[in-house]
Coordinates of C-alpha atoms in Angstrom, one line a residue:
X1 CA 1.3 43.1 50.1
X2 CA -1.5 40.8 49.7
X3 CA -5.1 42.6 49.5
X4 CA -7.6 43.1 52.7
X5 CA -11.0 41.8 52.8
X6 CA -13.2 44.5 54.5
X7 CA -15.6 43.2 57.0
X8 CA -18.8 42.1 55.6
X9 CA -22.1 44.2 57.0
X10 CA -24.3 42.3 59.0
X11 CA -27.2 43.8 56.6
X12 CA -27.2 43.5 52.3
X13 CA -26.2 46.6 50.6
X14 CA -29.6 47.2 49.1
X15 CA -29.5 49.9 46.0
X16 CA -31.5 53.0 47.4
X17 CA -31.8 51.9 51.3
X18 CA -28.8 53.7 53.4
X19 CA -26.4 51.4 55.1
X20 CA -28.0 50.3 58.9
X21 CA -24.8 49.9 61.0
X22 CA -24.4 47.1 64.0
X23 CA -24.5 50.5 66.6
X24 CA -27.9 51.6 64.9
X25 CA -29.3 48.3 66.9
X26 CA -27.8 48.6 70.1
X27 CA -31.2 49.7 71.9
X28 CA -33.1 46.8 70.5
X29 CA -30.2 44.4 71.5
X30 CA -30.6 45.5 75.2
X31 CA -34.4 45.8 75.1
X32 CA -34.0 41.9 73.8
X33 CA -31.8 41.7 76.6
X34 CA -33.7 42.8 79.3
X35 CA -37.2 41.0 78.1
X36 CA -34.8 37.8 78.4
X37 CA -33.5 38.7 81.8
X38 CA -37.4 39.5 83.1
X39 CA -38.0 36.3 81.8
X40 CA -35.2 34.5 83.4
X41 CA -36.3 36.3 87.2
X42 CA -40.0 35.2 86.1
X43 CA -39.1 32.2 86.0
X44 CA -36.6 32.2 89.0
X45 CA -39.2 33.4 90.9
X46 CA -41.8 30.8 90.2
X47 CA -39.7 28.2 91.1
X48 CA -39.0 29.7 94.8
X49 CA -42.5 30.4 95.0
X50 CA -43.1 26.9 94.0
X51 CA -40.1 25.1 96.3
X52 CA -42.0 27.3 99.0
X53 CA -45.4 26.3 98.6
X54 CA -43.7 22.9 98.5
X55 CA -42.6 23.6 102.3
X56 CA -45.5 25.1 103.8
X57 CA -47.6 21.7 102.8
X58 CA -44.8 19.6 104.1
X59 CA -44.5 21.9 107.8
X60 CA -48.6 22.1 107.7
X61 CA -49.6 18.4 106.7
X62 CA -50.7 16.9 104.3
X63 CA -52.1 19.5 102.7
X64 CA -55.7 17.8 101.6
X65 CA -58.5 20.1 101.4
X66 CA -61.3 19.2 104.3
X67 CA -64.5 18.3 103.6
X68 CA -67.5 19.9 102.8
X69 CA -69.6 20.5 106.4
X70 CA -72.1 23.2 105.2
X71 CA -75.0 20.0 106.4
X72 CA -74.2 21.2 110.2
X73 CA -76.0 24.6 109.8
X74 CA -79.4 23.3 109.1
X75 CA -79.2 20.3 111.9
X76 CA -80.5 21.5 114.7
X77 CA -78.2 22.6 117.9
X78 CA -79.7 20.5 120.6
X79 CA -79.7 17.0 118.1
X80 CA -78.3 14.0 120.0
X81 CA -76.3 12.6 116.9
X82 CA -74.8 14.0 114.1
X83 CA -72.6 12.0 111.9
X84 CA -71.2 13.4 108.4
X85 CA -69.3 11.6 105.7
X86 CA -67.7 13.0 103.0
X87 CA -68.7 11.7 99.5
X88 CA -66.6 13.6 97.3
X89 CA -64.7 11.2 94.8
X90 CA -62.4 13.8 94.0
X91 CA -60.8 13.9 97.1
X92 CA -57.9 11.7 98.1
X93 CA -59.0 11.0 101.5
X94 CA -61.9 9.0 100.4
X95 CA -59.9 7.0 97.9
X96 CA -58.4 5.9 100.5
X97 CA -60.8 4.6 102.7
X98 CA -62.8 2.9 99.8
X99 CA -59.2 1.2 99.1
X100 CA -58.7 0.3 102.7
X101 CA -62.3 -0.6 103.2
X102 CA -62.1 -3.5 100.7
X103 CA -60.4 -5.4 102.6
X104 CA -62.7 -6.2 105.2
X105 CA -64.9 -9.1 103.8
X106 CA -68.6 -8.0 105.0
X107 CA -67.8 -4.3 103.6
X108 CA -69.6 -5.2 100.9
X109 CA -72.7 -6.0 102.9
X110 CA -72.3 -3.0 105.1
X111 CA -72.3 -0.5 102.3
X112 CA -75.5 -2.7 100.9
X113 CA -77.5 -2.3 104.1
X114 CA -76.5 1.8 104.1
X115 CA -77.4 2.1 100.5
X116 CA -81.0 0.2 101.6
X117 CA -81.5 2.2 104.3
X118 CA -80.9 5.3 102.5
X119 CA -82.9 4.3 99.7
X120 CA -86.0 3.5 101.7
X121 CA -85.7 6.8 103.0
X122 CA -84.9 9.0 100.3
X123 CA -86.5 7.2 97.6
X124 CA -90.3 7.1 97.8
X125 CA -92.4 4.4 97.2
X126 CA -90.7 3.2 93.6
X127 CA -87.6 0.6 94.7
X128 CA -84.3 3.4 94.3
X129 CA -80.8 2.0 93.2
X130 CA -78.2 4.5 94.6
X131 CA -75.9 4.3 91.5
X132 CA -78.3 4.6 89.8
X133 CA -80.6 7.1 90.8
X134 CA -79.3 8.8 93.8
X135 CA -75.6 8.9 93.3
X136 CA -75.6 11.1 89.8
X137 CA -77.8 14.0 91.6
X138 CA -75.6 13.7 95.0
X139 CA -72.9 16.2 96.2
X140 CA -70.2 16.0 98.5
X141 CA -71.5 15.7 101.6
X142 CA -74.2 13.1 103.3
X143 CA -75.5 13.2 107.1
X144 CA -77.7 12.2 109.4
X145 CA -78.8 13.1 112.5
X146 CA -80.9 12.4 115.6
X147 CA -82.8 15.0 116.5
X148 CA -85.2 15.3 119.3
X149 CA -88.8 15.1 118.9
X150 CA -92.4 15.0 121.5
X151 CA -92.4 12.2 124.5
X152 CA -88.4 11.9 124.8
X153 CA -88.0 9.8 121.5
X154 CA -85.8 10.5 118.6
X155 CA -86.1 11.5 114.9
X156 CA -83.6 10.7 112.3
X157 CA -82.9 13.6 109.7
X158 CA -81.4 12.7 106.8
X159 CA -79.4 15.9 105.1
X160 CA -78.1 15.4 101.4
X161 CA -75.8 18.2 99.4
X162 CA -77.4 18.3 96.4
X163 CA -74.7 18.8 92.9
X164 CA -77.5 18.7 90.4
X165 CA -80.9 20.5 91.7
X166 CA -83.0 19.7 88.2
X167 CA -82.0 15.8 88.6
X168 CA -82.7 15.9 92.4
X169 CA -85.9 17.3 92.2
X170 CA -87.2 15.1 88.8
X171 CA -86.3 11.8 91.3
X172 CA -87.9 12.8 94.2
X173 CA -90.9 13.8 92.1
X174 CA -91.1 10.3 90.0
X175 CA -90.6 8.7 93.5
X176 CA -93.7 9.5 94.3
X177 CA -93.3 13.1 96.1
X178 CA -96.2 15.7 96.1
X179 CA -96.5 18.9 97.4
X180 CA -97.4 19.3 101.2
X181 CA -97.7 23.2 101.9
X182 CA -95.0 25.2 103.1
X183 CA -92.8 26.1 106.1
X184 CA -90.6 28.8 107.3
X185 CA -90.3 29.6 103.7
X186 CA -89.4 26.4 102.2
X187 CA -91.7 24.2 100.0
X188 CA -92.5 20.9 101.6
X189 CA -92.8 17.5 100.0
X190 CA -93.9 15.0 101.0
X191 CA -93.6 10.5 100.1
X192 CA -97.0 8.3 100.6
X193 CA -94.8 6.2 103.0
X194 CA -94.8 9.1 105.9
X195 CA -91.2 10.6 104.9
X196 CA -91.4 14.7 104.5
X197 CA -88.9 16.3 102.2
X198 CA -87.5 19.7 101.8
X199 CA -84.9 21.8 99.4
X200 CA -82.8 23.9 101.7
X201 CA -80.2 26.0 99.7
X202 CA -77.9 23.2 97.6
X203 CA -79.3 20.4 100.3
X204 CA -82.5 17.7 100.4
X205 CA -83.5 16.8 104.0
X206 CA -85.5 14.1 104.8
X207 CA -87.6 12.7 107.8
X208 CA -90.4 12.9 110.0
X209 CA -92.3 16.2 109.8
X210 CA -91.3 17.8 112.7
X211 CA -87.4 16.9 111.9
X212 CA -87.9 18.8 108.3
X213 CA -89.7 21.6 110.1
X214 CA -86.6 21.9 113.0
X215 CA -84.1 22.1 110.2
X216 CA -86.1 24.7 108.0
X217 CA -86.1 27.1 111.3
X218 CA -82.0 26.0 111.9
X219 CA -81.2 27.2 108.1
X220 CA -83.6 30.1 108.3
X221 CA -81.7 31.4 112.2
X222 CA -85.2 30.9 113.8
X223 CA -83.9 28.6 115.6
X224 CA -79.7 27.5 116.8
X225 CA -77.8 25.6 114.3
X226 CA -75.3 23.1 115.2
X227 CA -72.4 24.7 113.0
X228 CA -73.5 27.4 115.2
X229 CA -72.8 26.2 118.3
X230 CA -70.4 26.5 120.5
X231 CA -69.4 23.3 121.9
X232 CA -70.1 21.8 118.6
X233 CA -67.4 24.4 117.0
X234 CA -64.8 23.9 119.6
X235 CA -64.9 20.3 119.7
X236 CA -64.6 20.2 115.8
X237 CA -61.5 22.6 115.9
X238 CA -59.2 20.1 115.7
X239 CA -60.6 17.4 113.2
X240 CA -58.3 16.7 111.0
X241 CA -58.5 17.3 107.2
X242 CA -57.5 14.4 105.4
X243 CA -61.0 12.7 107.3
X244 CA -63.8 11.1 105.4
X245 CA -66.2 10.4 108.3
X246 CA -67.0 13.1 111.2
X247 CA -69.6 13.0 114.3
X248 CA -70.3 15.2 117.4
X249 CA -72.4 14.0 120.0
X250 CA -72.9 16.3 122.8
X251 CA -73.4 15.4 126.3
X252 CA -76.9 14.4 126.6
X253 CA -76.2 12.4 123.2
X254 CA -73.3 10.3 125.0
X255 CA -75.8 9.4 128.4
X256 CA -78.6 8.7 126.4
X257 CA -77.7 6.8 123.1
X258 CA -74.1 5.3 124.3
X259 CA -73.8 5.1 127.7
X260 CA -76.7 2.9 128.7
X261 CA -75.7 0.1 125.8
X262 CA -74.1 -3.0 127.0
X263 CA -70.8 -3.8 125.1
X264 CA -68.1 -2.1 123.7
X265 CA -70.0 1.1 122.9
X266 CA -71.3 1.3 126.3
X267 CA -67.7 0.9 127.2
X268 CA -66.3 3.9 125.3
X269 CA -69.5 5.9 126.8
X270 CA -68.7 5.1 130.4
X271 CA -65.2 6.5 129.3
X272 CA -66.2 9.3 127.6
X273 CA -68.9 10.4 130.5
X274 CA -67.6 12.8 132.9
X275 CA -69.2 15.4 135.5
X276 CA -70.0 18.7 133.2
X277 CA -69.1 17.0 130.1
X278 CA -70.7 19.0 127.2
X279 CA -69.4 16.8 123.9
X280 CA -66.9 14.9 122.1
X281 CA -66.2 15.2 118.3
X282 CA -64.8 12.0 116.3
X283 CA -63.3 12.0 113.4
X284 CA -62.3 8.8 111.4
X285 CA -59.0 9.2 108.5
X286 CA -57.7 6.4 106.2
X287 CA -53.8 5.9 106.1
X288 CA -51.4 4.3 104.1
X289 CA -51.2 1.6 106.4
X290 CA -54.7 1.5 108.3
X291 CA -56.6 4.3 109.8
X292 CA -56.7 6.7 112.3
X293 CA -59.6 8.1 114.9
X294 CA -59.1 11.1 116.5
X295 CA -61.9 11.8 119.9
X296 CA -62.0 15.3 121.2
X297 CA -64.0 16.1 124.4
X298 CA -64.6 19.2 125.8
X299 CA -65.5 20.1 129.5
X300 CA -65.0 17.6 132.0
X301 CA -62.0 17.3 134.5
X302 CA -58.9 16.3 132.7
X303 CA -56.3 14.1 133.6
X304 CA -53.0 14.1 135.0
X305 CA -49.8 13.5 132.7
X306 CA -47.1 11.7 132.5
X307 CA -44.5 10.7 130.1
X308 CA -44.4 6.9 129.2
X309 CA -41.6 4.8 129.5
X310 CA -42.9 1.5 130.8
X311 CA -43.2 0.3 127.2
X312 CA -39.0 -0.1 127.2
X313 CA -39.5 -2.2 130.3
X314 CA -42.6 -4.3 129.1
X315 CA -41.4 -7.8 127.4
X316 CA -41.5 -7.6 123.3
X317 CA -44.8 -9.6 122.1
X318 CA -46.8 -8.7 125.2
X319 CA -50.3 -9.2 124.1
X320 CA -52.0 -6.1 125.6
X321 CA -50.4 -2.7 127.6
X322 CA -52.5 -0.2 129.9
X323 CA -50.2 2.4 130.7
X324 CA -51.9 5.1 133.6
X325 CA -50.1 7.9 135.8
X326 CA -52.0 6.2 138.7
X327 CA -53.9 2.8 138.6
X328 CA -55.5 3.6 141.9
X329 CA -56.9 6.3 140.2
X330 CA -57.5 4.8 136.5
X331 CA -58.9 1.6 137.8
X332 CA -62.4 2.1 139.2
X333 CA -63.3 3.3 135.3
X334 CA -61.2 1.0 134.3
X335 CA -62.7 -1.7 135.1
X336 CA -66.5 -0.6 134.7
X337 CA -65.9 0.1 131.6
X338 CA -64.5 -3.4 131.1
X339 CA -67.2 -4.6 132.8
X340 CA -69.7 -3.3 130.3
X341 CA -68.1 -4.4 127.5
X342 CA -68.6 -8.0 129.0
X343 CA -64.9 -8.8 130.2
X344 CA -64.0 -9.3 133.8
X345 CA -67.4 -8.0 135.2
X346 CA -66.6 -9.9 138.7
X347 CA -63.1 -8.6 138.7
X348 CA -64.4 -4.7 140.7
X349 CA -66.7 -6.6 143.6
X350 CA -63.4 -8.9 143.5
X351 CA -60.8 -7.1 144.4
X352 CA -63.6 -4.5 146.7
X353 CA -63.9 -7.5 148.6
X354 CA -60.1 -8.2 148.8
X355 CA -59.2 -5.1 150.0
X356 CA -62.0 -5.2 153.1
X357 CA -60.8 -8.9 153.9
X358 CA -56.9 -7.6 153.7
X359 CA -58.1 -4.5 156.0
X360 CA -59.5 -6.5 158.6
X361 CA -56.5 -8.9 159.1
X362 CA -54.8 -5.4 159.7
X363 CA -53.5 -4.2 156.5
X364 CA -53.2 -0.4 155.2
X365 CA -54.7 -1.4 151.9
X366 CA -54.3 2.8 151.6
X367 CA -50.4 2.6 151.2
X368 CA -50.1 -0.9 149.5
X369 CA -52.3 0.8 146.9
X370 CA -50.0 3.9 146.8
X371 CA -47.3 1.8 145.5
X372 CA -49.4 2.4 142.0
X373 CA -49.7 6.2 142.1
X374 CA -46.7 6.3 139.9
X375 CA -46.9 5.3 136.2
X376 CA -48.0 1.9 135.6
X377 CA -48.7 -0.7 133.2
X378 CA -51.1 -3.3 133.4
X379 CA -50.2 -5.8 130.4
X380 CA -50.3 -9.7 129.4
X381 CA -47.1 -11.1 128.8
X382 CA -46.0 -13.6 125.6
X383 CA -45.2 -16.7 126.2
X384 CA -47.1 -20.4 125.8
X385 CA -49.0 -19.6 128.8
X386 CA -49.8 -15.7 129.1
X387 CA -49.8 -14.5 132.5
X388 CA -51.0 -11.2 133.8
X389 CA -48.3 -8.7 134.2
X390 CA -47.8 -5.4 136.3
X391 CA -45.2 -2.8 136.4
X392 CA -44.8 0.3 138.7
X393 CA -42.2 2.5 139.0
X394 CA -42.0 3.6 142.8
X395 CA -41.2 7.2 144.6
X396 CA -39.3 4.8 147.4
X397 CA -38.0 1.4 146.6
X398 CA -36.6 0.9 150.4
X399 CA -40.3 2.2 151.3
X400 CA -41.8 -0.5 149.3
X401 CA -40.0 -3.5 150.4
X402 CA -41.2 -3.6 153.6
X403 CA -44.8 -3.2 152.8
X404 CA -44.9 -5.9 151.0
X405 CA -43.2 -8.2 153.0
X406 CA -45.8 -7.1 155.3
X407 CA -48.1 -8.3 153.1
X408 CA -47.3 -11.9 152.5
X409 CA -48.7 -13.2 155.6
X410 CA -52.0 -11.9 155.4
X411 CA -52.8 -13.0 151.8
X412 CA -51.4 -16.5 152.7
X413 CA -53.5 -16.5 155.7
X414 CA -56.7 -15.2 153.7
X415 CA -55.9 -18.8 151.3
X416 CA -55.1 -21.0 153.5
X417 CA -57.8 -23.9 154.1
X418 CA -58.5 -24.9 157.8
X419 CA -60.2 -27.7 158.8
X420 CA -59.3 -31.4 158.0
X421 CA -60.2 -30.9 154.8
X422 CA -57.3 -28.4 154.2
X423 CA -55.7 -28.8 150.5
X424 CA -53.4 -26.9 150.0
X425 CA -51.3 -24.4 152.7
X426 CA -49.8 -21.3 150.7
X427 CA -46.2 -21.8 150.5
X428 CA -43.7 -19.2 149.8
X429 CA -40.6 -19.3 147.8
X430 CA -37.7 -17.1 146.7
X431 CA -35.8 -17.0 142.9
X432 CA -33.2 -15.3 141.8
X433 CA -33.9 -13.8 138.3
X434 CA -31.3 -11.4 136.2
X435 CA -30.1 -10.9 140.0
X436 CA -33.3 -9.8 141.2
X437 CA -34.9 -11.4 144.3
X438 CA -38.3 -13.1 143.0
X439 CA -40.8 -14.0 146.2
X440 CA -43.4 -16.3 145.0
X441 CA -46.5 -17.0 147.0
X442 CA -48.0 -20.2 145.6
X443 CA -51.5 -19.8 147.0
X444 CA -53.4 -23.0 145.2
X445 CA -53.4 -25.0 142.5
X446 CA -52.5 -23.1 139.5
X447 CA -52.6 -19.8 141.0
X448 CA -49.7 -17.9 142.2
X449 CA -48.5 -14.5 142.8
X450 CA -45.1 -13.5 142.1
X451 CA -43.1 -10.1 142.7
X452 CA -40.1 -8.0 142.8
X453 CA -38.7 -4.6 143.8
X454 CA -35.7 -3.9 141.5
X455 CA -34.4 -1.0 139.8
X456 CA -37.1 1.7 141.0
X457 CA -39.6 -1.0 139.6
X458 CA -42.5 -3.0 141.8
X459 CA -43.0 -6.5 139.0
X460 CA -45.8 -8.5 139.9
X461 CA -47.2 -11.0 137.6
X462 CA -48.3 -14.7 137.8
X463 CA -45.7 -16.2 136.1
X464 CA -41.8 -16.2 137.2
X465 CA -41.1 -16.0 133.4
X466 CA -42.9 -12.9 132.9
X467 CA -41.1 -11.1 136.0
X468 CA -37.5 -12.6 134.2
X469 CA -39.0 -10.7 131.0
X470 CA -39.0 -7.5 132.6
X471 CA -35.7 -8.2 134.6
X472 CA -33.8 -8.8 131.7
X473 CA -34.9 -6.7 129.1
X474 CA -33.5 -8.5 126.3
X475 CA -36.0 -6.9 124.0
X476 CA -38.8 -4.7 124.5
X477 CA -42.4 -4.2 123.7
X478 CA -41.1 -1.1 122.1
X479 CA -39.0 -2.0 119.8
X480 CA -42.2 -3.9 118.4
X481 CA -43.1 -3.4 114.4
X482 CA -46.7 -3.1 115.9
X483 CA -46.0 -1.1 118.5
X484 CA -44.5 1.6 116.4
X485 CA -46.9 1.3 113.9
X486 CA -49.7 2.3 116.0
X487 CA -47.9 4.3 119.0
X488 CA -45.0 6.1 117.4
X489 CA -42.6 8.7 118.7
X490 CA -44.4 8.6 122.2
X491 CA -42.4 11.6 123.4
X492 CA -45.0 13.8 124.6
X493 CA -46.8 13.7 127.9
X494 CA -50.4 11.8 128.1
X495 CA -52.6 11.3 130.3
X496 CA -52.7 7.3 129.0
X497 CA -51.5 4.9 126.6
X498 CA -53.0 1.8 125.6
X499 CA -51.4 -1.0 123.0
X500 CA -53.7 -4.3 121.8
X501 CA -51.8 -7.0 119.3
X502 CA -55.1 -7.9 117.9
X503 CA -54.0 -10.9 115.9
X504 CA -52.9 -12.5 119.6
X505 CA -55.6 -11.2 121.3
X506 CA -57.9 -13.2 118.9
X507 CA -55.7 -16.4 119.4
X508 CA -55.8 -15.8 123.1
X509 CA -59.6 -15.2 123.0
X510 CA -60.2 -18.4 121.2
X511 CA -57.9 -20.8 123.5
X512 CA -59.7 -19.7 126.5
X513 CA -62.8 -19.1 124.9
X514 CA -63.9 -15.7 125.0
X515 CA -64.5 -15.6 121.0
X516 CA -67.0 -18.7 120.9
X517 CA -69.7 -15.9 120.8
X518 CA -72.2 -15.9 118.2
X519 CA -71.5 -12.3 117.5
X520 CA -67.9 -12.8 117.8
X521 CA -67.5 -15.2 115.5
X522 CA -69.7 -13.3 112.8
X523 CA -67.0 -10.2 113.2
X524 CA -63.6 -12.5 113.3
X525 CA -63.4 -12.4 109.5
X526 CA -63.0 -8.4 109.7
X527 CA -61.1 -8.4 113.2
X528 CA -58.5 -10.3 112.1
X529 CA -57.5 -7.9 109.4
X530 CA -56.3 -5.2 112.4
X531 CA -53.0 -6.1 113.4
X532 CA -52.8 -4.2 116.2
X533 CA -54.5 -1.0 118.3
X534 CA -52.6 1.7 119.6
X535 CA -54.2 4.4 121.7
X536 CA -53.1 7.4 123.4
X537 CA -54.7 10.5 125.4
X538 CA -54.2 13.8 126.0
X539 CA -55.4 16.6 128.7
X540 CA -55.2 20.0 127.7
X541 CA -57.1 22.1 130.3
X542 CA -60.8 20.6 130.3
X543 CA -60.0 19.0 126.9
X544 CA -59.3 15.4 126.1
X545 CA -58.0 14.4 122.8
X546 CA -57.5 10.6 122.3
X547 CA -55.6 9.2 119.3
X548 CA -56.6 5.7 118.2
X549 CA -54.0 4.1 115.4
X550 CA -55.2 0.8 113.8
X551 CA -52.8 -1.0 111.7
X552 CA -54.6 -2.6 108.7
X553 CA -52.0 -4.3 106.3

């Protein structure tokens, strides 16, 4: 029988110290245990709280923290203008828009003349370098504002947060700054050149006298703040936080400073002016692809809504689309506003004097134009020769035929020459497109009106080809890369749409002349980096929020 080995202890047989067997340690085995299983669920749990964190920034956005806006409670409430920019490096949302706005070539000379103008205001009577002497002292915020001052004129404030108060207050003093009393509480300073300074709490605000003075009694609650008022709060509610740039106007601001300007901003302040307006906030965000503006105004009548489908029916590559629930409606403002910016400025007294010509040769010029209270697009068609392109969708396609044969003979009439020295006599014509009946009214030379009624759908357009577009549907302004860039997933009801291909807008300009402007051609460089312009509106209540896409490769 061959000899057993006896287990060996887990512990040395030390002479004097008692044998420790494995069961001894059983207590300290589970503690060990337990501290590893804590552990473990520690750990577990992290990693869901982590994986949920993860979710609620994917559901909520983009999850970029907004900008600082403490610079609205010392402008004061009733100020015409107020426009803030966020100058925090550390946020994403401005390393963004300093990427995408290198790629407009007179950026550079843009962010010169701000700097200048900045400088000349903040900086005394010594020559300031913003790098070098105001950009190491300045925090994350930077505004300016219009305030209102004796005699109807307007102030500019100047609000700055301040990051480093030691550094802010040793420039302004070697800029030439000396003390000027106080006000309210605050210590005034005050430049040789005229320019009144004050420290408010972490900010620097600079301007005229009475502009300092107003926003020493808005910070002290002497007098009403803008981040304390109410139209100002509820048009801001819904700025998004991934901007860089915001600005409120409120509705004195919009008929004063915008509306009465001729060209495209007195074209966006016709739009934005309506009976008991009381503001509109903007906010400007830079995207992976371009930017975005958002508009909010509050009071006002809003705007019926529809949901768009017209831009299935539209031809692919069409130039331009205006998409309404009821041109009759859309097209008085329209067109002012159109005229303002400088385009089509006889088109209104036009077609005003159309319509009385067409009512006294005994047309309801009331139902033709109810043919258009349905959704409609107003757009230019693609092609070698562009033609003007419109597209209803009609309550009563039977309804409609007849009314429009009914209207042939009186617009041919209203052309026709008389006399001996008679040109031309309108002639009318019929073409069968996609199996659609096309009646053309050839009315001179080189101007012709064509039209259809087919599938639910009054075409008009001056050019056969366009009308076959929209017939066939081959491929639609939809399906588009810049469409879908700048108007995507338009499932939701609004109150309009509008679509611009910038790049053949510009070509289009420039072959029948529109861009041989001075000023034009100065801003082609930057215009033709957009792409394209998408931009739609909402009504919620008395609330208007219009989304403006630019696509910026």
């Amino acid at each position: 029988m061959s000899a057993v080995t006896p287990p060996r202890s887990p512990l040395p047989n030390v002479p004097g110290r008692r044998l420790q067997r494995p069961r001894r340690h059983a207590p300290e085995v589970r503690r060990r245990f337990a501290r590893r299983r804590l552990a473990l669920a520690g750990g577990l749990l992290a990693a869901v709280l982590a994986l949920a964190a993860a979710l609620v920034l994917i559901l909520s956005g983009s999850g970029e923290a907004p900008p600082d806006t403490g610079a609205a409670a010392i402008v004061p409430a009733d100020a015409l203008a107020y426009v803030n920019l966020s100058t925090d490096p550390s946020r994403a949302a401005v390393r963004r828009a300093r990427t995408l706005a290198t790629r407009f070539p007179d950026w550079p000379l843009v962010v010169t003349a701000a700097q200048e103008r900045l400088d000349s205001i903040v900086g005394g009577a010594r020559p300031a370098g913003f790098a070098r002497d105001i950009r190491p002292w300045l925090g994350d915020e930077a505004s300016l504002a219009l305030v209102r001052a004796r005699g109807g004129s307007t102030q500019s404030l100047v609000v700055l947060e301040v990051s480093k108060a030691a550094r802010a207050r040793s420039f302004v003093t070697g800029a030439g700054a000396v003390a000027a009393g106080g006000y309210g509480g605050a210590r005034l300073l005050a430049y040789p050149s005229g320019t009144d300074l004050a420290f408010l709490g972490n900010y620097l605000v600079a301007g005229p006298l009475t502009a300092v003075r107003s926003a020493v009694d808005a910070w002290r609650g002497r007098a009403g703040s803008l981040a304390r008022d109410p139209a100002y709060a509820r048009a801001a509610s819904s700025e998004p936080a991934d901007r860089v740039l915001d600005a409120y106007l409120p509705a004195a601001g919009i008929r004063r400073l915008i509306v009465p300007r001729p060209g495209v901003a007195g074209a966006i302040g016709t739009l934005l002016d309506r009976p008991s307006l009381q503001g509109a906030a903007v906010s400007l965000s830079a995207t992976s692809d371009g930017a975005r503006v958002l508009v909010h105004s509050i009071g006002g009548k809003g705007s019926s809504s529809f949901t768009p489908t017209l831009q299935s029916v539209l031809p692919s590559g069409s130039t331009v689309m205006v998409d309404v629930p009821d041109l009759g409606r859309a097209a008085p403002v329209l067109l002012g506003a159109a005229a303002t910016a400088g385009i089509g400025a006889n088109l209104g007294p036009l077609l005003g004097r159309l319509g009385s010509a067409l009512t006294a040769e005994g047309v309801n010029v009331h139902n033709i134009v109810s043919l258009f209270s349905g959704e409609t697009a107003v757009a230019i068609s693609p092609g070698p020769t562009p033609a003007l392109l419109i597209v209803a969708r009609l309550r009563n396609q039977d309804a409609a035929r007849p009314e429009l044969a009914s209207l042939e003979g009186p617009v041919s009439s209203l052309f026709s020459s008389s006399g001996s020295d008679a040109i031309q006599v309108p002639e009318l014509a019929d073409h069968q497109v996609g199996g659609a009946t096309v009646h053309e009214l050839q009315l001179g030379p080189g101007l012709q009106v064509n039209y259809t009624v087919t599938a639910g759908l009054f075409v008009l357009s001056t050019s056969v080809a366009a009308i076959d577009g929209v017939v066939r549907r081959n491929h639609a302004l939809a399906d588009d890369a810049a469409y879908k860039a700048t108007l995507p997933g338009q499932t939701e009801p609004v109150s309009s749409l509008v679509f611009g291909d910038v790049s053949r807008l510009l070509a289009l300009g420039e072959q029948i002349g529109l861009t041989s402007g001075a000023r034009t051609r100065q801003l082609l460089p930057d215009l033709s980096r957009i792409r394209a312009i998408g931009v739609s509106s909402t009504s919620q209540g008395r609330d208007t929020t219009t989304e403006l896409r630019l696509e910026i490769p």
